[in-house]
């Protein structure tokens, strides 16, 4: 388990870029944290590092947005409004498409997540408006190696 603090949006983007530098096909990143904690900012940083030029917005109403034009395809999900319709998503398919899956509010679909994944919990600190604590838990050897390499 790794714990690090970013002091502003830019540092969160840099953290995402560092993790992106060790990306691999079928990687799954699970983001937990309250509204406004920085899940989408993290995803933006990751997407831009992948070479995706489109604007990344939270796919709350679409649930899944696909960005096929980066070094690896990115599947960005926000499952906040999914409300139990997990089966309709064909979620499992996305874990094996050879791209990177990033899931906002992943704790809401905990039982559907793959066994191996990078779990990231983001906490907002009360005392400093722009500080965020990232608690990063690699589950599985590939994710452990990734963290050892970049964190
Ligand atoms: P979420 O997707 O978790 O709801 P967003 O990423 O959309 O949150 O929004 C995070 C907000 O917090 C942005 O307005 C961003 O500028 C701000 N912010 C302030 N400090 C940070 C930080 N350290 N890391 C990420 N975002 C930050
Ligand atoms: Mg969001």
Short mmCIF file of C-alpha atoms and ligand atoms in Angstrom, two decimals:
data_model
loop_
_atom_site.label_atom_id
_atom_site.label_comp_id
_atom_site.label_asym_id
_atom_site.label_seq_id
_atom_site.Cartn_x
_atom_site.Cartn_y
_atom_site.Cartn_z
CA UNK A 1 0.00 0.00 0.00
CA UNK A 2 1.30 3.39 -1.02
CA UNK A 3 0.21 6.71 0.34
CA UNK A 4 1.06 9.96 -1.36
CA UNK A 5 -0.23 13.50 -1.34
CA UNK A 6 -0.70 15.82 -4.28
CA UNK A 7 -0.88 19.53 -3.54
CA UNK A 8 -2.74 20.60 -6.66
CA UNK A 9 -4.36 19.41 -9.87
CA UNK A 10 -1.04 19.46 -11.73
CA UNK A 11 0.57 17.03 -9.27
CA UNK A 12 -2.37 14.66 -9.66
CA UNK A 13 -1.87 14.78 -13.43
CA UNK A 14 1.83 14.03 -12.92
CA UNK A 15 0.97 11.04 -10.74
CA UNK A 16 -1.34 9.73 -13.47
CA UNK A 17 1.41 10.24 -16.06
CA UNK A 18 3.87 8.25 -13.94
CA UNK A 19 1.46 5.36 -13.67
CA UNK A 20 0.72 5.56 -17.41
CA UNK A 21 4.42 5.16 -18.17
CA UNK A 22 4.19 1.54 -16.95
CA UNK A 23 0.87 0.76 -18.63
CA UNK A 24 0.08 -2.68 -20.02
CA UNK A 25 -2.84 -4.14 -22.00
CA UNK A 26 -5.90 -5.08 -19.95
CA UNK A 27 -4.83 -2.87 -17.08
CA UNK A 28 -7.68 -1.90 -14.74
CA UNK A 29 -7.54 1.18 -12.51
CA UNK A 30 -10.28 1.57 -9.89
CA UNK A 31 -10.86 5.06 -8.53
CA UNK A 32 -12.71 5.69 -5.29
CA UNK A 33 -13.34 9.07 -3.72
CA UNK A 34 -16.02 11.66 -3.15
CA UNK A 35 -17.37 14.01 -5.78
CA UNK A 36 -14.68 16.55 -6.63
CA UNK A 37 -11.83 14.50 -5.20
CA UNK A 38 -10.02 14.30 -8.54
CA UNK A 39 -11.01 11.03 -10.22
CA UNK A 40 -11.66 12.68 -13.56
CA UNK A 41 -8.56 14.88 -13.30
CA UNK A 42 -6.50 11.73 -12.76
CA UNK A 43 -8.14 10.12 -15.80
CA UNK A 44 -7.42 13.21 -17.90
CA UNK A 45 -3.74 13.06 -16.97
CA UNK A 46 -3.61 9.40 -17.86
CA UNK A 47 -5.46 9.90 -21.16
CA UNK A 48 -3.22 12.73 -22.28
CA UNK A 49 -0.14 10.67 -21.46
CA UNK A 50 -1.60 7.95 -23.68
CA UNK A 51 -1.67 10.50 -26.47
CA UNK A 52 -5.44 10.94 -26.48
CA UNK A 53 -6.21 14.45 -27.65
CA UNK A 54 -9.94 14.55 -27.07
CA UNK A 55 -11.30 16.32 -24.03
CA UNK A 56 -12.03 13.87 -21.22
CA UNK A 57 -15.26 14.52 -19.38
CA UNK A 58 -16.91 12.49 -16.69
CA UNK A 59 -19.06 9.87 -18.44
CA UNK A 60 -21.69 9.93 -15.71
CA UNK A 61 -24.69 9.73 -18.03
CA UNK A 62 -23.05 7.59 -20.70
CA UNK A 63 -21.45 5.28 -18.09
CA UNK A 64 -18.71 4.31 -20.57
CA UNK A 65 -16.69 6.42 -22.99
CA UNK A 66 -14.22 4.87 -25.37
CA UNK A 67 -11.10 6.59 -26.64
CA UNK A 68 -9.55 4.30 -29.26
CA UNK A 69 -6.83 6.61 -30.60
CA UNK A 70 -4.12 6.54 -27.94
CA UNK A 71 -1.13 4.20 -27.53
CA UNK A 72 -3.66 1.82 -25.99
CA UNK A 73 -7.44 2.21 -26.17
CA UNK A 74 -8.92 3.80 -23.05
CA UNK A 75 -12.27 2.78 -21.62
CA UNK A 76 -13.37 5.38 -19.11
CA UNK A 77 -16.32 4.45 -16.91
CA UNK A 78 -18.26 6.29 -14.26
CA UNK A 79 -20.61 3.84 -12.58
CA UNK A 80 -22.18 6.31 -10.14
CA UNK A 81 -25.58 6.23 -11.85
CA UNK A 82 -25.50 2.61 -12.93
CA UNK A 83 -27.94 1.54 -10.22
CA UNK A 84 -27.60 -2.19 -10.49
CA UNK A 85 -27.69 -2.42 -14.29
CA UNK A 86 -24.20 -3.91 -14.28
CA UNK A 87 -25.15 -6.86 -16.48
CA UNK A 88 -26.23 -4.53 -19.32
CA UNK A 89 -22.74 -3.07 -19.50
CA UNK A 90 -20.93 -6.22 -20.57
CA UNK A 91 -18.27 -5.10 -18.14
CA UNK A 92 -16.21 -8.27 -18.33
CA UNK A 93 -15.64 -7.76 -22.03
CA UNK A 94 -13.89 -4.45 -21.38
CA UNK A 95 -11.39 -6.12 -19.06
CA UNK A 96 -10.13 -8.25 -21.97
CA UNK A 97 -10.12 -5.84 -24.90
CA UNK A 98 -6.41 -5.09 -24.66
CA UNK A 99 -6.87 -1.52 -23.52
CA UNK A 100 -6.82 0.31 -20.21
CA UNK A 101 -10.00 0.50 -18.12
CA UNK A 102 -10.42 3.33 -15.62
CA UNK A 103 -13.49 3.12 -13.40
CA UNK A 104 -14.74 6.05 -11.31
CA UNK A 105 -16.78 5.03 -8.24
CA UNK A 106 -15.54 1.45 -8.62
CA UNK A 107 -16.53 0.69 -5.02
CA UNK A 108 -20.15 0.70 -6.23
CA UNK A 109 -19.49 -2.39 -8.37
CA UNK A 110 -16.96 -4.05 -6.08
CA UNK A 111 -18.10 -7.63 -6.75
CA UNK A 112 -17.75 -7.20 -10.54
CA UNK A 113 -14.13 -6.00 -10.51
CA UNK A 114 -11.35 -8.27 -11.76
CA UNK A 115 -9.24 -10.01 -9.11
CA UNK A 116 -6.11 -8.15 -10.22
CA UNK A 117 -6.31 -4.36 -10.38
CA UNK A 118 -4.87 -1.07 -9.19
CA UNK A 119 -7.04 0.35 -6.46
CA UNK A 120 -6.76 4.08 -5.82
CA UNK A 121 -8.63 5.82 -3.01
CA UNK A 122 -8.57 9.60 -3.07
CA UNK A 123 -9.19 11.61 0.08
CA UNK A 124 -9.77 15.34 0.31
CA UNK A 125 -8.07 16.95 3.28
CA UNK A 126 -10.04 19.42 5.36
CA UNK A 127 -7.17 21.74 6.13
CA UNK A 128 -5.84 22.34 2.62
CA UNK A 129 -8.30 22.89 -0.20
CA UNK A 130 -6.11 21.58 -2.99
CA UNK A 131 -4.42 18.68 -1.21
CA UNK A 132 -5.46 15.12 -2.02
CA UNK A 133 -4.21 11.96 -0.39
CA UNK A 134 -3.87 8.98 -2.73
CA UNK A 135 -3.96 5.55 -1.14
CA UNK A 136 -2.79 3.15 -3.81
CA UNK A 137 -3.22 -0.57 -3.41
CA UNK A 138 -1.80 -2.83 -6.14
CA UNK A 139 -3.57 -6.20 -6.31
CA UNK A 140 -1.63 -8.74 -8.36
CA UNK A 141 2.00 -9.07 -9.39
CA UNK A 142 1.83 -6.82 -12.48
CA UNK A 143 0.37 -4.01 -10.43
CA UNK A 144 2.88 -4.50 -7.62
CA UNK A 145 5.72 -4.24 -10.13
CA UNK A 146 4.17 -1.14 -11.66
CA UNK A 147 4.02 0.55 -8.26
CA UNK A 148 7.57 -0.48 -7.40
CA UNK A 149 8.72 1.08 -10.68
CA UNK A 150 6.98 4.44 -10.47
CA UNK A 151 5.85 5.26 -6.93
P1 LIG B 1 -14.27 13.73 -9.46
O1 LIG B 1 -14.15 13.14 -10.83
O2 LIG B 1 -13.60 12.93 -8.40
O3 LIG B 1 -15.69 14.07 -9.09
P2 LIG B 1 -12.91 15.98 -10.67
O4 LIG B 1 -11.62 15.38 -11.10
O5 LIG B 1 -13.96 16.19 -11.70
O6 LIG B 1 -13.50 15.12 -9.44
O7 LIG B 1 -12.68 17.38 -9.97
C1 LIG B 1 -11.65 17.61 -9.03
C2 LIG B 1 -11.62 19.10 -8.73
O8 LIG B 1 -10.74 19.38 -7.67
C3 LIG B 1 -11.17 19.92 -9.92
O9 LIG B 1 -11.91 21.09 -9.98
C4 LIG B 1 -9.70 20.21 -9.59
O10 LIG B 1 -9.23 21.40 -10.16
C5 LIG B 1 -9.76 20.31 -8.09
N1 LIG B 1 -8.49 19.97 -7.41
C6 LIG B 1 -7.92 20.70 -6.44
N2 LIG B 1 -6.81 20.12 -5.97
C7 LIG B 1 -6.67 18.96 -6.66
C8 LIG B 1 -5.71 17.91 -6.61
N3 LIG B 1 -4.68 17.89 -5.75
N4 LIG B 1 -5.88 16.87 -7.45
C9 LIG B 1 -6.93 16.84 -8.30
N5 LIG B 1 -7.87 17.80 -8.41
C10 LIG B 1 -7.75 18.87 -7.58
MG1 LIG B 2 -15.64 12.40 -12.19
#
